[in-house]
PDB file of C-alpha atoms in Angstrom:
ATOM      1  CA  MET A  92    -216.205 105.440  25.134  1.00 53.00           C
ATOM      2  CA  LYS A  93    -215.483 103.265  28.197  1.00 59.00           C
ATOM      3  CA  LYS A  94    -211.939 102.170  28.944  1.00 63.00           C
ATOM      4  CA  THR A  95    -211.264  98.448  29.349  1.00 61.00           C
ATOM      5  CA  ASN A  96    -210.023  97.404  32.770  1.00 65.00           C
ATOM      6  CA  PRO A  97    -206.546  95.806  32.292  1.00 67.00           C
ATOM      7  CA  THR A  98    -206.835  93.938  35.594  1.00 73.00           C
ATOM      8  CA  LEU A  99    -210.069  92.302  34.436  1.00 64.00           C
ATOM      9  CA  ILE A 100    -208.515  91.309  31.103  1.00 68.00           C
ATOM     10  CA  THR A 101    -205.492  89.802  32.895  1.00 74.00           C
ATOM     11  CA  LEU A 102    -207.792  87.890  35.252  1.00 69.00           C
ATOM     12  CA  ILE A 103    -209.885  86.500  32.376  1.00 71.00           C
ATOM     13  CA  LEU A 104    -206.759  85.482  30.433  1.00 66.00           C
ATOM     14  CA  GLY A 105    -205.346  83.801  33.538  1.00 67.00           C
ATOM     15  CA  LEU A 106    -208.577  81.849  34.049  1.00 67.00           C
ATOM     16  CA  LEU A 107    -208.566  80.752  30.408  1.00 65.00           C
ATOM     17  CA  VAL A 108    -204.975  79.511  30.726  1.00 63.00           C
ATOM     18  CA  LEU A 109    -205.837  77.583  33.912  1.00 64.00           C
ATOM     19  CA  ALA A 110    -208.913  76.061  32.222  1.00 60.00           C
ATOM     20  CA  GLY A 111    -206.746  75.000  29.274  1.00 61.00           C
ATOM     21  CA  ILE A 112    -204.180  73.352  31.565  1.00 63.00           C
ATOM     22  CA  TRP A 113    -206.949  71.561  33.480  1.00 63.00           C
ATOM     23  CA  ALA A 114    -208.573  70.308  30.233  1.00 55.00           C
ATOM     24  CA  TYR A 115    -205.208  69.114  28.883  1.00 56.00           C
ATOM     25  CA  LYS A 116    -204.441  67.151  32.056  1.00 57.00           C
ATOM     26  CA  LYS A 117    -207.963  65.758  32.318  1.00 58.00           C
ATOM     27  CA  PHE A 118    -208.339  64.571  28.727  1.00 53.00           C
ATOM     28  CA  THR A 119    -204.774  63.660  27.751  1.00 47.00           C
ATOM     29  CA  PRO A 120    -204.119  59.963  28.437  1.00 51.00           C
ATOM     30  CA  ALA A 121    -201.446  59.246  31.014  1.00 66.00           C
ATOM     31  CA  GLU A 122    -198.100  58.030  29.717  1.00 87.00           C
ATOM     32  CA  LEU A 123    -197.902  54.383  30.699  1.00 93.00           C
ATOM     33  CA  HIS A 124    -194.584  52.696  31.464  1.00 93.00           C
ATOM     34  CA  GLY A 125    -195.329  49.078  30.558  1.00 95.00           C
ATOM     35  CA  THR A 126    -193.983  47.568  27.343  1.00 95.00           C
ATOM     36  CA  VAL A 127    -196.684  47.884  24.687  1.00 96.00           C
ATOM     37  CA  VAL A 128    -197.798  44.635  23.053  1.00 96.00           C
ATOM     38  CA  GLU A 129    -198.371  45.845  19.499  1.00 95.00           C
ATOM     39  CA  ALA A 130    -200.217  42.705  18.338  1.00 94.00           C
ATOM     40  CA  LYS A 131    -202.808  43.049  21.153  1.00 96.00           C
ATOM     41  CA  PRO A 132    -203.485  39.278  21.126  1.00 96.00           C
ATOM     42  CA  LEU A 133    -206.920  38.138  22.244  1.00 96.00           C
ATOM     43  CA  ILE A 134    -206.520  35.731  25.162  1.00 96.00           C
ATOM     44  CA  PRO A 135    -208.422  32.468  24.563  1.00 94.00           C
ATOM     45  CA  GLU A 136    -211.223  31.353  26.825  1.00 92.00           C
ATOM     46  CA  LEU A 137    -209.700  28.330  28.526  1.00 94.00           C
ATOM     47  CA  PRO A 138    -211.339  26.861  31.642  1.00 95.00           C
ATOM     48  CA  LEU A 139    -209.308  26.805  34.842  1.00 97.00           C
ATOM     49  CA  ILE A 140    -210.293  26.225  38.480  1.00 97.00           C
ATOM     50  CA  ASP A 141    -210.558  29.005  41.061  1.00 97.00           C
ATOM     51  CA  THR A 142    -209.760  28.741  44.769  1.00 97.00           C
ATOM     52  CA  ALA A 143    -213.343  27.702  45.526  1.00 96.00           C
ATOM     53  CA  GLY A 144    -212.874  24.696  43.216  1.00 96.00           C
ATOM     54  CA  LYS A 145    -215.223  26.135  40.575  1.00 96.00           C
ATOM     55  CA  PRO A 146    -214.575  26.507  36.829  1.00 96.00           C
ATOM     56  CA  HIS A 147    -213.284  29.973  35.992  1.00 96.00           C
ATOM     57  CA  THR A 148    -212.023  31.740  32.865  1.00 95.00           C
ATOM     58  CA  LEU A 149    -210.310  35.096  32.582  1.00 93.00           C
ATOM     59  CA  ASN A 150    -213.012  36.106  30.119  1.00 91.00           C
ATOM     60  CA  GLN A 151    -215.814  35.879  32.670  1.00 92.00           C
ATOM     61  CA  ASP A 152    -214.493  38.838  34.686  1.00 92.00           C
ATOM     62  CA  ALA A 153    -215.021  42.406  33.528  1.00 92.00           C
ATOM     63  CA  GLY A 154    -212.507  45.227  33.748  1.00 94.00           C
ATOM     64  CA  ILE A 155    -208.729  45.457  33.591  1.00 97.00           C
ATOM     65  CA  LYS A 156    -206.798  42.308  34.481  1.00 97.00           C
ATOM     66  CA  LEU A 157    -203.244  41.952  35.795  1.00 98.00           C
ATOM     67  CA  VAL A 158    -202.042  38.393  35.183  1.00 98.00           C
ATOM     68  CA  PHE A 159    -198.974  36.705  36.652  1.00 98.00           C
ATOM     69  CA  PHE A 160    -197.953  33.055  36.171  1.00 98.00           C
ATOM     70  CA  GLY A 161    -196.175  31.584  39.189  1.00 97.00           C
ATOM     71  CA  PHE A 162    -196.452  28.947  41.911  1.00 96.00           C
ATOM     72  CA  THR A 163    -196.789  28.813  45.669  1.00 97.00           C
ATOM     73  CA  ARG A 164    -193.479  26.989  46.339  1.00 94.00           C
ATOM     74  CA  CYS A 165    -191.498  29.668  44.497  1.00 94.00           C
ATOM     75  CA  PRO A 166    -188.803  30.915  46.880  1.00 93.00           C
ATOM     76  CA  ASP A 167    -188.217  34.425  45.570  1.00 94.00           C
ATOM     77  CA  ILE A 168    -189.682  35.938  42.387  1.00 95.00           C
ATOM     78  CA  CYS A 169    -193.297  34.941  43.043  1.00 97.00           C
ATOM     79  CA  PRO A 170    -193.613  36.313  46.580  1.00 97.00           C
ATOM     80  CA  ALA A 171    -191.755  39.475  45.529  1.00 97.00           C
ATOM     81  CA  THR A 172    -194.040  39.962  42.522  1.00 98.00           C
ATOM     82  CA  MET A 173    -197.187  39.269  44.545  1.00 98.00           C
ATOM     83  CA  SER A 174    -196.028  41.856  47.097  1.00 97.00           C
ATOM     84  CA  ILE A 175    -195.510  44.408  44.322  1.00 98.00           C
ATOM     85  CA  LEU A 176    -198.978  43.633  42.936  1.00 98.00           C
ATOM     86  CA  ARG A 177    -200.472  44.125  46.411  1.00 98.00           C
ATOM     87  CA  ARG A 178    -198.654  47.432  46.858  1.00 97.00           C
ATOM     88  CA  ALA A 179    -199.781  48.714  43.445  1.00 97.00           C
ATOM     89  CA  TYR A 180    -203.368  47.524  43.901  1.00 98.00           C
ATOM     90  CA  GLU A 181    -203.788  48.921  47.398  1.00 97.00           C
ATOM     91  CA  GLY A 182    -201.896  52.104  46.471  1.00 96.00           C
ATOM     92  CA  ALA A 183    -204.454  52.704  43.699  1.00 96.00           C
ATOM     93  CA  GLY A 184    -207.257  52.346  46.250  1.00 96.00           C
ATOM     94  CA  SER A 185    -208.105  48.677  45.527  1.00 97.00           C
ATOM     95  CA  PRO A 186    -210.089  49.575  42.381  1.00 96.00           C
ATOM     96  CA  ARG A 187    -213.132  47.359  41.843  1.00 95.00           C
ATOM     97  CA  ASN A 188    -212.656  47.292  38.061  1.00 95.00           C
ATOM     98  CA  VAL A 189    -209.152  45.783  38.354  1.00 97.00           C
ATOM     99  CA  LYS A 190    -208.605  42.068  38.957  1.00 97.00           C
ATOM    100  CA  VAL A 191    -205.237  40.570  39.871  1.00 98.00           C
ATOM    101  CA  TYR A 192    -204.600  36.898  39.024  1.00 98.00           C
ATOM    102  CA  LEU A 193    -201.979  34.357  39.947  1.00 98.00           C
ATOM    103  CA  ILE A 194    -202.172  31.417  37.532  1.00 98.00           C
ATOM    104  CA  SER A 195    -200.278  28.442  38.919  1.00 98.00           C
ATOM    105  CA  VAL A 196    -197.740  26.692  36.715  1.00 97.00           C
ATOM    106  CA  ASP A 197    -197.600  23.902  39.332  1.00 96.00           C
ATOM    107  CA  PRO A 198    -201.154  22.492  39.344  1.00 96.00           C
ATOM    108  CA  GLU A 199    -200.129  19.206  40.988  1.00 94.00           C
ATOM    109  CA  THR A 200    -199.057  21.033  44.158  1.00 95.00           C
ATOM    110  CA  ASP A 201    -201.237  24.119  43.911  1.00 97.00           C
ATOM    111  CA  THR A 202    -204.659  22.729  44.687  1.00 97.00           C
ATOM    112  CA  PRO A 203    -207.482  25.259  45.107  1.00 98.00           C
ATOM    113  CA  ALA A 204    -207.050  25.170  48.906  1.00 97.00           C
ATOM    114  CA  VAL A 205    -203.262  25.690  48.759  1.00 97.00           C
ATOM    115  CA  LEU A 206    -203.629  28.482  46.214  1.00 97.00           C
ATOM    116  CA  LYS A 207    -206.372  30.153  48.264  1.00 97.00           C
ATOM    117  CA  ARG A 208    -204.168  30.384  51.361  1.00 98.00           C
ATOM    118  CA  TYR A 209    -201.257  31.693  49.320  1.00 98.00           C
ATOM    119  CA  VAL A 210    -203.143  34.313  47.322  1.00 98.00           C
ATOM    120  CA  GLU A 211    -205.123  35.580  50.309  1.00 97.00           C
ATOM    121  CA  SER A 212    -201.915  35.971  52.318  1.00 97.00           C
ATOM    122  CA  PHE A 213    -201.153  38.838  49.924  1.00 98.00           C
ATOM    123  CA  GLN A 214    -204.585  40.318  49.189  1.00 97.00           C
ATOM    124  CA  LYS A 215    -208.061  38.874  49.734  1.00 97.00           C
ATOM    125  CA  ASP A 216    -209.303  40.392  46.446  1.00 96.00           C
ATOM    126  CA  PHE A 217    -206.693  38.583  44.337  1.00 97.00           C
ATOM    127  CA  VAL A 218    -207.788  35.591  42.266  1.00 97.00           C
ATOM    128  CA  GLY A 219    -205.847  32.323  42.204  1.00 98.00           C
ATOM    129  CA  LEU A 220    -206.344  29.940  39.300  1.00 98.00           C
ATOM    130  CA  THR A 221    -205.124  26.382  38.833  1.00 97.00           C
ATOM    131  CA  GLY A 222    -206.475  23.425  36.884  1.00 95.00           C
ATOM    132  CA  ASN A 223    -205.705  21.175  33.952  1.00 94.00           C
ATOM    133  CA  ALA A 224    -201.988  21.236  33.069  1.00 95.00           C
ATOM    134  CA  ASP A 225    -202.716  21.320  29.317  1.00 96.00           C
ATOM    135  CA  ASN A 226    -205.025  24.334  29.642  1.00 96.00           C
ATOM    136  CA  ILE A 227    -202.480  26.146  31.819  1.00 97.00           C
ATOM    137  CA  ALA A 228    -199.752  25.474  29.232  1.00 96.00           C
ATOM    138  CA  ARG A 229    -201.979  26.693  26.386  1.00 96.00           C
ATOM    139  CA  LEU A 230    -202.919  29.826  28.325  1.00 96.00           C
ATOM    140  CA  ALA A 231    -199.286  30.497  29.253  1.00 97.00           C
ATOM    141  CA  ASN A 232    -198.383  30.201  25.576  1.00 96.00           C
ATOM    142  CA  ALA A 233    -201.026  32.830  24.723  1.00 96.00           C
ATOM    143  CA  PHE A 234    -199.287  35.172  27.196  1.00 96.00           C
ATOM    144  CA  TYR A 235    -195.819  34.342  25.747  1.00 95.00           C
ATOM    145  CA  VAL A 236    -194.966  32.771  29.110  1.00 96.00           C
ATOM    146  CA  GLY A 237    -192.703  29.746  29.352  1.00 95.00           C
ATOM    147  CA  PHE A 238    -192.115  27.418  32.303  1.00 95.00           C
ATOM    148  CA  ASN A 239    -190.199  24.234  32.990  1.00 93.00           C
ATOM    149  CA  GLU A 240    -189.723  21.936  35.991  1.00 89.00           C
ATOM    150  CA  ASN A 241    -186.073  21.507  36.977  1.00 89.00           C
ATOM    151  CA  PRO A 242    -184.523  18.280  38.360  1.00 88.00           C
ATOM    152  CA  ASP A 243    -184.675  19.803  41.874  1.00 85.00           C
ATOM    153  CA  GLY A 244    -188.471  20.093  41.575  1.00 81.00           C
ATOM    154  CA  LEU A 245    -188.535  23.861  41.342  1.00 84.00           C
ATOM    155  CA  ILE A 246    -190.014  25.510  38.309  1.00 93.00           C
ATOM    156  CA  THR A 247    -188.419  28.226  36.228  1.00 93.00           C
ATOM    157  CA  HIS A 248    -190.908  30.516  34.550  1.00 94.00           C
ATOM    158  CA  THR A 249    -191.274  33.801  32.734  1.00 94.00           C
ATOM    159  CA  ASP A 250    -191.837  36.407  35.435  1.00 95.00           C
ATOM    160  CA  ILE A 251    -193.775  39.204  33.726  1.00 97.00           C
ATOM    161  CA  VAL A 252    -197.097  40.763  34.681  1.00 98.00           C
ATOM    162  CA  ALA A 253    -199.432  41.178  31.709  1.00 98.00           C
ATOM    163  CA  VAL A 254    -202.243  43.723  31.479  1.00 98.00           C
ATOM    164  CA  LEU A 255    -205.448  42.758  29.678  1.00 97.00           C
ATOM    165  CA  ASP A 256    -208.003  45.332  28.579  1.00 96.00           C
ATOM    166  CA  GLN A 257    -211.788  44.954  28.900  1.00 93.00           C
ATOM    167  CA  GLN A 258    -211.884  42.888  25.679  1.00 94.00           C
ATOM    168  CA  ASN A 259    -209.268  40.438  27.053  1.00 95.00           C
ATOM    169  CA  ARG A 260    -206.556  41.655  24.714  1.00 97.00           C
ATOM    170  CA  MET A 261    -203.028  41.776  26.102  1.00 97.00           C
ATOM    171  CA  ARG A 262    -201.938  45.406  25.919  1.00 97.00           C
ATOM    172  CA  LEU A 263    -198.945  45.880  28.247  1.00 97.00           C
ATOM    173  CA  ILE A 264    -196.214  43.838  29.925  1.00 97.00           C
ATOM    174  CA  TYR A 265    -194.265  44.796  33.033  1.00 98.00           C
ATOM    175  CA  ASN A 266    -190.974  42.949  33.502  1.00 97.00           C
ATOM    176  CA  GLN A 267    -189.225  42.618  36.870  1.00 96.00           C
ATOM    177  CA  GLU A 268    -187.122  45.739  36.279  1.00 96.00           C
ATOM    178  CA  LYS A 269    -190.215  47.884  35.667  1.00 97.00           C
ATOM    179  CA  LEU A 270    -192.043  46.291  38.592  1.00 97.00           C
ATOM    180  CA  GLY A 271    -189.040  46.877  40.866  1.00 95.00           C
ATOM    181  CA  LYS A 272    -188.924  50.554  39.878  1.00 96.00           C
ATOM    182  CA  GLY A 273    -192.554  50.993  40.912  1.00 96.00           C
ATOM    183  CA  LEU A 274    -193.769  51.749  37.389  1.00 97.00           C
ATOM    184  CA  LEU A 275    -196.885  49.591  37.736  1.00 97.00           C
ATOM    185  CA  ASP A 276    -197.666  51.486  40.950  1.00 96.00           C
ATOM    186  CA  GLN A 277    -197.504  54.728  38.953  1.00 96.00           C
ATOM    187  CA  ASP A 278    -199.607  53.380  36.091  1.00 97.00           C
ATOM    188  CA  LEU A 279    -202.369  51.501  37.913  1.00 96.00           C
ATOM    189  CA  PRO A 280    -204.556  54.537  38.724  1.00 96.00           C
ATOM    190  CA  ALA A 281    -204.650  55.406  34.999  1.00 95.00           C
ATOM    191  CA  LEU A 282    -205.201  51.760  34.025  1.00 95.00           C
ATOM    192  CA  ALA A 283    -208.104  51.586  36.470  1.00 94.00           C
ATOM    193  CA  LYS A 284    -209.666  54.518  34.613  1.00 92.00           C
ATOM    194  CA  GLY A 285    -209.402  52.547  31.372  1.00 86.00           C
ATOM    195  CA  GLN A 286    -206.518  54.597  29.918  1.00 88.00           C
ATOM    196  CA  LEU A 287    -204.992  51.950  27.699  1.00 83.00           C
TER     197      LEU A 287
END
């Protein structure tokens, strides 16, 4: 009767353990840091205008969508958030299946041309949307976003970034604290792979 080689058994067991670790990491969804939107509301198909002056809805684009409501005259939160979105997007390798949107809450000022210059100053792949004030308000409401023009002409607005899945359901929200901590940067590679 042949003796079993203990070194071979140890090697095989080691390989099995490594294969198990690899399979666990490969097939276990990443832990995402955004706030989960339990209701997963379906975002309505409301027509807006893109930076080329053409009708555009969020529903017409495939893939994962990061949506931020802001305006080009915003002195602080909007440029900071757009910079964070650029960093996260480029840090994830500018994934083709991820679209980043700025929807203007100031359509009177943010014409397609103004919005185009602003959005492209951060990232040429980003999409700027403006349009009918009623449609913007209805869409903002669907995202649980509020905004209001102050007597000084500036607009206060909810400053979250929402994540939509491929079916246009809102799945996650990143507030300014989470954005500032770089949690969207950490999550975007997994989101780009559809891990929602």
